[in-house]
Amino acid sequence: MGVKEGLKGRSFITLRDYTAEEIAYLVDLAAELKAKKKKGITGSSLAGKNIALIFEKPSTRTRSSFTVGCLDEGGHPEYLGCGDIQLGHKETVADTARVLGRMFDGIEFRGFSHATVETLAEYAGVPVWNGLTDDFHPTQILADLLTLKENFGRVGGLKFVYAGDGRNNMANSLMIGLTKMGMELVILAPKVLWPREELVRECEGYASASGGSLTICEDIACVKGADAIYTDVWCSMGEEDKAAERIALLSPYQVNESMMASTGKAETIFMHCLPAVRGKEVTEGVLEGRQSVVFDEAENRMHTIKAVMVATLGNY
Ligand code: CP
Ligand code: NVA
């Protein structure tokens, strides 16, 4: 694939900032990098680049994806845990951003407040990539889109049901990304966990531009015809105290064998960003079953995150 103009030097904070064409390019670039890696071919587009990986919250997939993706392209990743640096404690986030921006060529941030990653991007002077905040998880969506494309050969027109907490970072990011890509997105959740009205309006705008649709519903009958059913943990990182309340609210929305059968399609796939809590948001049988693509999806985190770094920072 050729270089796509206009991506170099850009941060990746939410999918709001990216057009459908740019998102499709990143997914296709990831597919190309994945195919090359399967043949043992890695690159050097990040040679000489130092990348800071700031983590306030734990991570398996995202941390490993940034690390391996960076190393595969010849860059140097440096993990900076929240206990290791001064971020927001002894100095302001803006000061840390300016210091790290003088030393590193790109910065990944995972943490609590979305404002932190926005401040880093505003002050660092180098690309900043959002590895998850309380509000958004945009790199996950690229992996989800790649996984859908691998399974169906396309994403536009697919019916995709997200069942669970409709107000969390995954729901928010799926809403932006999938409506931009022309998908039929259903957020299936109890009314108290429906997405914010303002975000719904924004994403309805993306859907009408792309030919997709966005439906918010609380009746599990809406899974009928779904090509993919997706869920996420009922308590996101930092919400552990809400467990009892969420179990009561979300148990009817568990993705189980009965829900998968209710799509009426034998080829419906099951997706989850992981980590999963078996027996809560998804049954063991569905997670381990023939329709589950969760480990392809996890692997695709690395190829898509690599694509983001290569496209925004790499010599490619
Ligand atoms: N899906 C995801 O972001 O996983 P990690 O929390 O392990 O990074
Ligand atoms: N909503 C989850 C996503 C984990 C990848 C969380 O924030 O914990």
mmCIF file of C-alpha atoms and ligand atoms in Angstrom:
data_model
loop_
_atom_site.group_PDB
_atom_site.id
_atom_site.type_symbol
_atom_site.label_atom_id
_atom_site.label_comp_id
_atom_site.label_asym_id
_atom_site.label_seq_id
_atom_site.Cartn_x
_atom_site.Cartn_y
_atom_site.Cartn_z
ATOM 1 C CA MET A 1 0.000 0.000 0.000
ATOM 2 C CA GLY A 2 1.117 3.526 -0.629
ATOM 3 C CA VAL A 3 1.464 6.251 1.919
ATOM 4 C CA LYS A 4 -1.750 8.054 2.745
ATOM 5 C CA GLU A 5 -1.359 11.802 2.805
ATOM 6 C CA GLY A 6 -2.384 13.743 5.869
ATOM 7 C CA LEU A 7 -1.733 11.151 8.576
ATOM 8 C CA LYS A 8 1.883 11.938 9.477
ATOM 9 C CA GLY A 9 2.258 13.717 12.787
ATOM 10 C CA ARG A 10 -1.386 13.170 13.735
ATOM 11 C CA SER A 11 -2.502 12.036 17.185
ATOM 12 C CA PHE A 12 -5.080 9.266 17.595
ATOM 13 C CA ILE A 13 -7.360 10.322 20.447
ATOM 14 C CA THR A 14 -10.835 9.288 19.252
ATOM 15 C CA LEU A 15 -12.219 8.137 15.897
ATOM 16 C CA ARG A 16 -14.028 11.484 15.698
ATOM 17 C CA ASP A 17 -10.777 12.884 14.343
ATOM 18 C CA TYR A 18 -10.561 10.348 11.482
ATOM 19 C CA THR A 19 -12.654 10.058 8.330
ATOM 20 C CA ALA A 20 -14.182 6.768 7.185
ATOM 21 C CA GLU A 21 -11.594 6.685 4.402
ATOM 22 C CA GLU A 22 -8.721 7.129 6.882
ATOM 23 C CA ILE A 23 -10.132 4.443 9.185
ATOM 24 C CA ALA A 24 -10.464 2.050 6.232
ATOM 25 C CA TYR A 25 -6.866 2.835 5.243
ATOM 26 C CA LEU A 26 -5.566 2.015 8.747
ATOM 27 C CA VAL A 27 -7.465 -1.298 8.740
ATOM 28 C CA ASP A 28 -6.119 -2.198 5.287
ATOM 29 C CA LEU A 29 -2.585 -1.208 6.266
ATOM 30 C CA ALA A 30 -2.922 -3.462 9.339
ATOM 31 C CA ALA A 31 -4.035 -6.345 7.115
ATOM 32 C CA GLU A 32 -0.977 -5.795 4.916
ATOM 33 C CA LEU A 33 1.404 -5.632 7.895
ATOM 34 C CA LYS A 34 -0.232 -8.780 9.304
ATOM 35 C CA ALA A 35 0.198 -10.684 6.030
ATOM 36 C CA LYS A 36 3.863 -9.608 5.892
ATOM 37 C CA LYS A 37 4.506 -10.655 9.471
ATOM 38 C CA LYS A 38 2.993 -14.095 8.755
ATOM 39 C CA LYS A 39 5.649 -14.444 6.054
ATOM 40 C CA GLY A 40 8.348 -13.404 8.518
ATOM 41 C CA ILE A 41 8.703 -9.922 7.057
ATOM 42 C CA THR A 42 8.893 -7.010 9.483
ATOM 43 C CA GLY A 43 9.823 -3.421 8.745
ATOM 44 C CA SER A 44 12.071 -0.561 9.751
ATOM 45 C CA SER A 45 9.677 2.360 9.438
ATOM 46 C CA LEU A 46 10.134 3.290 13.105
ATOM 47 C CA ALA A 47 13.939 2.961 13.090
ATOM 48 C CA GLY A 48 15.449 5.638 15.308
ATOM 49 C CA LYS A 49 12.084 6.433 16.922
ATOM 50 C CA ASN A 50 11.568 6.283 20.691
ATOM 51 C CA ILE A 51 8.056 5.681 21.931
ATOM 52 C CA ALA A 52 6.778 6.299 25.468
ATOM 53 C CA LEU A 53 4.078 3.961 26.783
ATOM 54 C CA ILE A 54 2.319 5.588 29.745
ATOM 55 C CA PHE A 55 -0.005 3.301 31.699
ATOM 56 C CA GLU A 56 -2.115 4.449 34.665
ATOM 57 C CA LYS A 57 -4.295 1.330 34.313
ATOM 58 C CA PRO A 58 -3.140 -2.248 33.700
ATOM 59 C CA SER A 59 -3.093 -3.824 30.249
ATOM 60 C CA THR A 60 -2.148 -7.076 28.560
ATOM 61 C CA ARG A 61 -3.152 -6.596 24.921
ATOM 62 C CA THR A 62 -2.597 -2.859 24.455
ATOM 63 C CA ARG A 63 0.782 -2.739 26.162
ATOM 64 C CA SER A 64 1.978 -5.838 24.302
ATOM 65 C CA SER A 65 0.659 -4.500 20.993
ATOM 66 C CA PHE A 66 2.476 -1.172 21.283
ATOM 67 C CA THR A 67 5.643 -2.924 22.434
ATOM 68 C CA VAL A 68 5.741 -5.653 19.780
ATOM 69 C CA GLY A 69 4.392 -3.396 17.021
ATOM 70 C CA CYS A 70 7.092 -0.819 17.739
ATOM 71 C CA LEU A 71 9.897 -3.380 17.945
ATOM 72 C CA ASP A 72 8.742 -5.081 14.719
ATOM 73 C CA GLU A 73 9.203 -1.767 12.936
ATOM 74 C CA GLY A 74 12.619 -1.075 14.429
ATOM 75 C CA GLY A 75 11.572 1.457 17.091
ATOM 76 C CA HIS A 76 12.323 1.564 20.808
ATOM 77 C CA PRO A 77 9.354 1.361 23.229
ATOM 78 C CA GLU A 78 9.764 2.541 26.825
ATOM 79 C CA TYR A 79 7.153 1.562 29.432
ATOM 80 C CA LEU A 80 6.381 4.306 31.952
ATOM 81 C CA GLY A 81 4.077 3.021 34.686
ATOM 82 C CA CYS A 82 2.013 5.457 36.715
ATOM 83 C CA GLY A 83 4.131 4.820 39.801
ATOM 84 C CA ASP A 84 7.300 5.600 37.841
ATOM 85 C CA ILE A 85 6.655 9.103 36.539
ATOM 86 C CA GLN A 86 5.275 12.364 37.896
ATOM 87 C CA LEU A 87 2.279 12.606 35.563
ATOM 88 C CA GLY A 88 -0.260 14.864 37.233
ATOM 89 C CA HIS A 89 1.269 14.428 40.689
ATOM 90 C CA LYS A 90 4.394 16.477 41.161
ATOM 91 C CA GLU A 91 4.033 18.339 37.893
ATOM 92 C CA THR A 92 1.184 19.147 35.568
ATOM 93 C CA VAL A 93 0.212 16.886 32.676
ATOM 94 C CA ALA A 94 1.086 19.737 30.303
ATOM 95 C CA ASP A 95 4.619 19.943 31.724
ATOM 96 C CA THR A 96 5.105 16.174 31.469
ATOM 97 C CA ALA A 97 3.819 16.316 27.894
ATOM 98 C CA ARG A 98 6.361 18.977 26.915
ATOM 99 C CA VAL A 99 9.224 17.100 28.556
ATOM 100 C CA LEU A 100 8.351 13.726 27.029
ATOM 101 C CA GLY A 101 7.754 15.387 23.674
ATOM 102 C CA ARG A 102 11.380 16.629 23.726
ATOM 103 C CA MET A 103 12.660 13.099 24.217
ATOM 104 C CA PHE A 104 10.209 10.745 22.549
ATOM 105 C CA ASP A 105 8.858 10.679 19.002
ATOM 106 C CA GLY A 106 5.434 9.320 19.987
ATOM 107 C CA ILE A 107 3.492 8.796 23.208
ATOM 108 C CA GLU A 108 0.841 6.206 24.072
ATOM 109 C CA PHE A 109 -1.387 6.928 27.061
ATOM 110 C CA ARG A 110 -3.775 4.608 28.916
ATOM 111 C CA GLY A 111 -5.515 5.955 31.962
ATOM 112 C CA PHE A 112 -8.534 7.348 33.686
ATOM 113 C CA SER A 113 -9.395 10.883 32.593
ATOM 114 C CA HIS A 114 -9.897 11.504 28.880
ATOM 115 C CA ALA A 115 -8.771 15.087 29.513
ATOM 116 C CA THR A 116 -5.281 13.763 30.310
ATOM 117 C CA VAL A 117 -4.761 12.270 26.849
ATOM 118 C CA GLU A 118 -6.163 15.439 25.269
ATOM 119 C CA THR A 119 -3.717 17.570 27.271
ATOM 120 C CA LEU A 120 -0.815 15.307 26.318
ATOM 121 C CA ALA A 121 -1.767 15.667 22.655
ATOM 122 C CA GLU A 122 -2.111 19.424 22.963
ATOM 123 C CA TYR A 123 1.307 19.981 24.547
ATOM 124 C CA ALA A 124 3.604 17.113 23.507
ATOM 125 C CA GLY A 125 4.328 18.257 19.961
ATOM 126 C CA VAL A 126 4.538 14.591 18.862
ATOM 127 C CA PRO A 127 1.757 12.095 18.016
ATOM 128 C CA VAL A 128 -0.176 10.894 21.074
ATOM 129 C CA TRP A 129 -2.174 7.658 20.834
ATOM 130 C CA ASN A 130 -5.071 6.836 23.145
ATOM 131 C CA GLY A 131 -4.603 3.340 24.585
ATOM 132 C CA LEU A 132 -7.919 3.635 26.536
ATOM 133 C CA THR A 133 -9.456 6.219 28.819
ATOM 134 C CA ASP A 134 -12.612 6.115 30.908
ATOM 135 C CA ASP A 135 -14.473 7.461 27.867
ATOM 136 C CA PHE A 136 -12.918 5.996 24.718
ATOM 137 C CA HIS A 137 -10.887 3.034 23.415
ATOM 138 C CA PRO A 138 -10.331 3.845 19.730
ATOM 139 C CA THR A 139 -7.471 1.458 18.909
ATOM 140 C CA GLN A 140 -9.709 -1.462 19.909
ATOM 141 C CA ILE A 141 -12.192 -0.484 17.205
ATOM 142 C CA LEU A 142 -9.562 -0.827 14.472
ATOM 143 C CA ALA A 143 -8.882 -4.409 15.621
ATOM 144 C CA ASP A 144 -12.610 -5.097 15.676
ATOM 145 C CA LEU A 145 -13.036 -3.748 12.147
ATOM 146 C CA LEU A 146 -10.112 -5.835 10.867
ATOM 147 C CA THR A 147 -11.622 -8.935 12.485
ATOM 148 C CA LEU A 148 -15.018 -8.226 10.917
ATOM 149 C CA LYS A 149 -13.418 -7.694 7.519
ATOM 150 C CA GLU A 150 -11.507 -10.971 7.823
ATOM 151 C CA ASN A 151 -14.750 -12.800 8.582
ATOM 152 C CA PHE A 152 -17.158 -11.124 6.186
ATOM 153 C CA GLY A 153 -14.943 -9.490 3.566
ATOM 154 C CA ARG A 154 -16.567 -6.123 4.316
ATOM 155 C CA VAL A 155 -17.893 -4.057 7.225
ATOM 156 C CA GLY A 156 -20.488 -1.793 5.571
ATOM 157 C CA GLY A 157 -24.030 -3.106 5.956
ATOM 158 C CA LEU A 158 -23.223 -5.662 8.641
ATOM 159 C CA LYS A 159 -25.580 -5.812 11.613
ATOM 160 C CA PHE A 160 -23.569 -5.549 14.831
ATOM 161 C CA VAL A 161 -25.103 -5.795 18.294
ATOM 162 C CA TYR A 162 -23.208 -4.580 21.360
ATOM 163 C CA ALA A 163 -24.846 -6.000 24.503
ATOM 164 C CA GLY A 164 -23.890 -4.616 27.908
ATOM 165 C CA ASP A 165 -22.889 -1.319 29.482
ATOM 166 C CA GLY A 166 -23.980 1.196 26.865
ATOM 167 C CA ARG A 167 -22.159 4.094 28.508
ATOM 168 C CA ASN A 168 -18.636 2.746 28.740
ATOM 169 C CA ASN A 169 -15.516 3.415 26.661
ATOM 170 C CA MET A 170 -16.182 0.461 24.336
ATOM 171 C CA ALA A 171 -19.793 1.416 23.630
ATOM 172 C CA ASN A 172 -18.770 5.026 23.006
ATOM 173 C CA SER A 173 -15.986 4.105 20.607
ATOM 174 C CA LEU A 174 -17.983 1.437 18.767
ATOM 175 C CA MET A 175 -20.717 4.013 18.242
ATOM 176 C CA ILE A 176 -18.375 6.486 16.592
ATOM 177 C CA GLY A 177 -16.337 3.983 14.573
ATOM 178 C CA LEU A 178 -19.060 1.677 13.341
ATOM 179 C CA THR A 179 -21.541 4.375 12.371
ATOM 180 C CA LYS A 180 -18.775 6.088 10.391
ATOM 181 C CA MET A 181 -18.120 2.805 8.576
ATOM 182 C CA GLY A 182 -21.715 2.299 7.435
ATOM 183 C CA MET A 183 -22.622 -0.517 9.799
ATOM 184 C CA GLU A 184 -26.035 -1.239 11.356
ATOM 185 C CA LEU A 185 -25.143 -0.806 15.020
ATOM 186 C CA VAL A 186 -27.483 -1.777 17.845
ATOM 187 C CA ILE A 187 -26.651 -0.865 21.445
ATOM 188 C CA LEU A 188 -28.571 -3.352 23.583
ATOM 189 C CA ALA A 189 -28.670 -2.239 27.214
ATOM 190 C CA PRO A 190 -31.061 -1.476 30.056
ATOM 191 C CA LYS A 191 -32.343 2.101 29.840
ATOM 192 C CA VAL A 192 -30.252 3.364 32.763
ATOM 193 C CA LEU A 193 -27.114 2.336 30.866
ATOM 194 C CA TRP A 194 -28.085 3.808 27.516
ATOM 195 C CA PRO A 195 -25.479 6.024 25.853
ATOM 196 C CA ARG A 196 -25.445 9.773 26.394
ATOM 197 C CA GLU A 197 -28.018 11.522 24.232
ATOM 198 C CA GLU A 198 -25.449 13.966 22.842
ATOM 199 C CA LEU A 199 -23.211 11.141 21.599
ATOM 200 C CA VAL A 200 -26.218 9.344 20.112
ATOM 201 C CA ARG A 201 -27.089 12.490 18.113
ATOM 202 C CA GLU A 202 -23.490 12.846 16.938
ATOM 203 C CA CYS A 203 -23.335 9.209 15.804
ATOM 204 C CA GLU A 204 -26.711 9.398 14.091
ATOM 205 C CA GLY A 205 -25.085 12.094 11.990
ATOM 206 C CA TYR A 206 -22.200 9.750 11.083
ATOM 207 C CA ALA A 207 -24.702 6.981 10.261
ATOM 208 C CA SER A 208 -26.751 9.160 7.967
ATOM 209 C CA ALA A 209 -23.592 10.218 6.116
ATOM 210 C CA SER A 210 -22.333 6.640 5.717
ATOM 211 C CA GLY A 211 -25.583 4.815 5.009
ATOM 212 C CA GLY A 212 -25.362 2.995 8.343
ATOM 213 C CA SER A 213 -27.742 3.104 11.285
ATOM 214 C CA LEU A 214 -27.739 3.373 15.067
ATOM 215 C CA THR A 215 -30.450 1.818 17.231
ATOM 216 C CA ILE A 216 -30.540 1.903 21.021
ATOM 217 C CA CYS A 217 -32.796 -0.752 22.533
ATOM 218 C CA GLU A 218 -33.455 -2.751 25.671
ATOM 219 C CA ASP A 219 -35.253 -5.744 24.159
ATOM 220 C CA ILE A 220 -32.976 -8.700 23.465
ATOM 221 C CA ALA A 221 -35.175 -9.662 20.514
ATOM 222 C CA CYS A 222 -33.207 -7.007 18.596
ATOM 223 C CA VAL A 223 -30.308 -9.464 18.158
ATOM 224 C CA LYS A 224 -32.289 -11.056 15.317
ATOM 225 C CA GLY A 225 -30.280 -11.028 12.112
ATOM 226 C CA ALA A 226 -27.037 -9.939 13.817
ATOM 227 C CA ASP A 227 -23.818 -10.759 11.995
ATOM 228 C CA ALA A 228 -21.809 -10.088 15.147
ATOM 229 C CA ILE A 229 -22.618 -9.928 18.851
ATOM 230 C CA TYR A 230 -20.115 -8.075 21.018
ATOM 231 C CA THR A 231 -19.849 -7.588 24.739
ATOM 232 C CA ASP A 232 -17.480 -6.118 27.311
ATOM 233 C CA VAL A 233 -17.024 -6.409 31.062
ATOM 234 C CA TRP A 234 -19.916 -5.136 33.160
ATOM 235 C CA CYS A 235 -17.534 -3.172 35.402
ATOM 236 C CA SER A 236 -14.782 -1.307 33.635
ATOM 237 C CA MET A 237 -11.438 -0.618 35.292
ATOM 238 C CA GLY A 238 -12.064 1.792 38.159
ATOM 239 C CA GLU A 239 -15.706 0.709 38.607
ATOM 240 C CA GLU A 240 -15.128 -2.392 40.708
ATOM 241 C CA ASP A 241 -17.419 -1.033 43.461
ATOM 242 C CA LYS A 242 -20.390 -1.186 41.061
ATOM 243 C CA ALA A 243 -20.312 -4.994 40.697
ATOM 244 C CA ALA A 244 -23.548 -5.852 42.532
ATOM 245 C CA GLU A 245 -25.538 -3.107 40.798
ATOM 246 C CA ARG A 246 -24.236 -4.084 37.357
ATOM 247 C CA ILE A 247 -24.897 -7.799 37.839
ATOM 248 C CA ALA A 248 -28.509 -6.975 38.706
ATOM 249 C CA LEU A 249 -28.905 -4.675 35.711
ATOM 250 C CA LEU A 250 -27.001 -6.615 33.087
ATOM 251 C CA SER A 251 -27.644 -10.308 33.809
ATOM 252 C CA PRO A 252 -30.544 -10.372 31.298
ATOM 253 C CA TYR A 253 -28.062 -9.148 28.657
ATOM 254 C CA GLN A 254 -25.493 -11.912 29.146
ATOM 255 C CA VAL A 255 -24.272 -13.282 25.824
ATOM 256 C CA ASN A 256 -25.142 -16.954 26.124
ATOM 257 C CA GLU A 257 -26.059 -19.819 23.814
ATOM 258 C CA SER A 258 -29.699 -18.740 23.749
ATOM 259 C CA MET A 259 -28.832 -15.173 22.670
ATOM 260 C CA MET A 260 -26.465 -16.457 19.965
ATOM 261 C CA ALA A 261 -29.223 -18.766 18.649
ATOM 262 C CA SER A 262 -31.712 -15.875 18.633
ATOM 263 C CA THR A 263 -29.873 -14.169 15.782
ATOM 264 C CA GLY A 264 -31.313 -16.853 13.512
ATOM 265 C CA LYS A 265 -27.951 -16.987 11.701
ATOM 266 C CA ALA A 266 -25.548 -19.901 12.145
ATOM 267 C CA GLU A 267 -22.631 -17.726 11.025
ATOM 268 C CA THR A 268 -23.027 -14.938 13.616
ATOM 269 C CA ILE A 269 -19.658 -14.290 15.259
ATOM 270 C CA PHE A 270 -19.021 -13.527 18.922
ATOM 271 C CA MET A 271 -16.618 -10.688 19.747
ATOM 272 C CA HIS A 272 -15.161 -9.296 22.988
ATOM 273 C CA CYS A 273 -12.347 -6.810 23.516
ATOM 274 C CA LEU A 274 -11.083 -8.941 26.454
ATOM 275 C CA PRO A 275 -10.324 -9.420 29.273
ATOM 276 C CA ALA A 276 -13.585 -11.363 29.770
ATOM 277 C CA VAL A 277 -15.316 -12.458 32.955
ATOM 278 C CA ARG A 278 -16.684 -15.905 32.110
ATOM 279 C CA GLY A 279 -20.094 -16.556 33.574
ATOM 280 C CA LYS A 280 -20.905 -12.838 33.755
ATOM 281 C CA GLU A 281 -21.130 -10.928 30.449
ATOM 282 C CA VAL A 282 -20.491 -14.119 28.427
ATOM 283 C CA THR A 283 -20.810 -17.826 29.092
ATOM 284 C CA GLU A 284 -17.822 -20.145 28.910
ATOM 285 C CA GLY A 285 -19.581 -22.018 26.093
ATOM 286 C CA VAL A 286 -19.929 -18.951 23.858
ATOM 287 C CA LEU A 287 -16.440 -17.621 24.596
ATOM 288 C CA GLU A 288 -14.881 -20.990 23.755
ATOM 289 C CA GLY A 289 -17.422 -21.924 21.074
ATOM 290 C CA ARG A 290 -17.070 -22.156 17.293
ATOM 291 C CA GLN A 291 -18.561 -18.685 16.723
ATOM 292 C CA SER A 292 -16.023 -16.928 18.958
ATOM 293 C CA VAL A 293 -13.309 -14.894 17.225
ATOM 294 C CA VAL A 294 -11.938 -13.265 20.381
ATOM 295 C CA PHE A 295 -8.359 -14.440 19.999
ATOM 296 C CA ASP A 296 -8.136 -13.301 16.372
ATOM 297 C CA GLU A 297 -9.480 -9.993 17.630
ATOM 298 C CA ALA A 298 -6.813 -9.884 20.358
ATOM 299 C CA GLU A 299 -4.042 -10.645 17.862
ATOM 300 C CA ASN A 300 -5.407 -7.944 15.589
ATOM 301 C CA ARG A 301 -4.779 -5.369 18.310
ATOM 302 C CA MET A 302 -1.086 -5.673 17.521
ATOM 303 C CA HIS A 303 -1.390 -5.369 13.739
ATOM 304 C CA THR A 304 -3.760 -2.396 13.945
ATOM 305 C CA ILE A 305 -1.783 -0.552 16.612
ATOM 306 C CA LYS A 306 1.328 -1.103 14.517
ATOM 307 C CA ALA A 307 -0.554 0.407 11.570
ATOM 308 C CA VAL A 308 -1.440 3.506 13.614
ATOM 309 C CA MET A 309 2.201 4.037 14.633
ATOM 310 C CA VAL A 310 3.487 3.390 11.105
ATOM 311 C CA ALA A 311 0.913 5.688 9.481
ATOM 312 C CA THR A 312 1.267 8.590 11.904
ATOM 313 C CA LEU A 313 4.979 8.392 12.707
ATOM 314 C CA GLY A 314 6.712 5.858 10.484
ATOM 315 C CA ASN A 315 8.974 6.382 7.551
ATOM 316 C CA TYR A 316 6.586 4.457 5.310
HETATM 317 N N1 CP B 1 -8.691 -5.034 25.029
HETATM 318 C C1 CP B 1 -7.753 -4.439 25.761
HETATM 319 O O1 CP B 1 -7.565 -3.230 25.713
HETATM 320 O O2 CP B 1 -7.034 -5.269 26.555
HETATM 321 P P1 CP B 1 -5.952 -4.836 27.640
HETATM 322 O O3 CP B 1 -6.710 -4.176 28.762
HETATM 323 O O4 CP B 1 -5.309 -6.134 28.069
HETATM 324 O O5 CP B 1 -4.980 -3.893 27.010
HETATM 325 N N1 NVA B 2 -14.493 -1.280 29.337
HETATM 326 C C1 NVA B 2 -13.276 -1.997 29.659
HETATM 327 C C2 NVA B 2 -12.455 -2.208 28.444
HETATM 328 C C3 NVA B 2 -11.207 -3.019 28.668
HETATM 329 C C4 NVA B 2 -10.402 -3.220 27.431
HETATM 330 C C5 NVA B 2 -12.514 -1.224 30.715
HETATM 331 O O1 NVA B 2 -12.377 -0.004 30.574
HETATM 332 O O2 NVA B 2 -12.059 -1.829 31.678
#
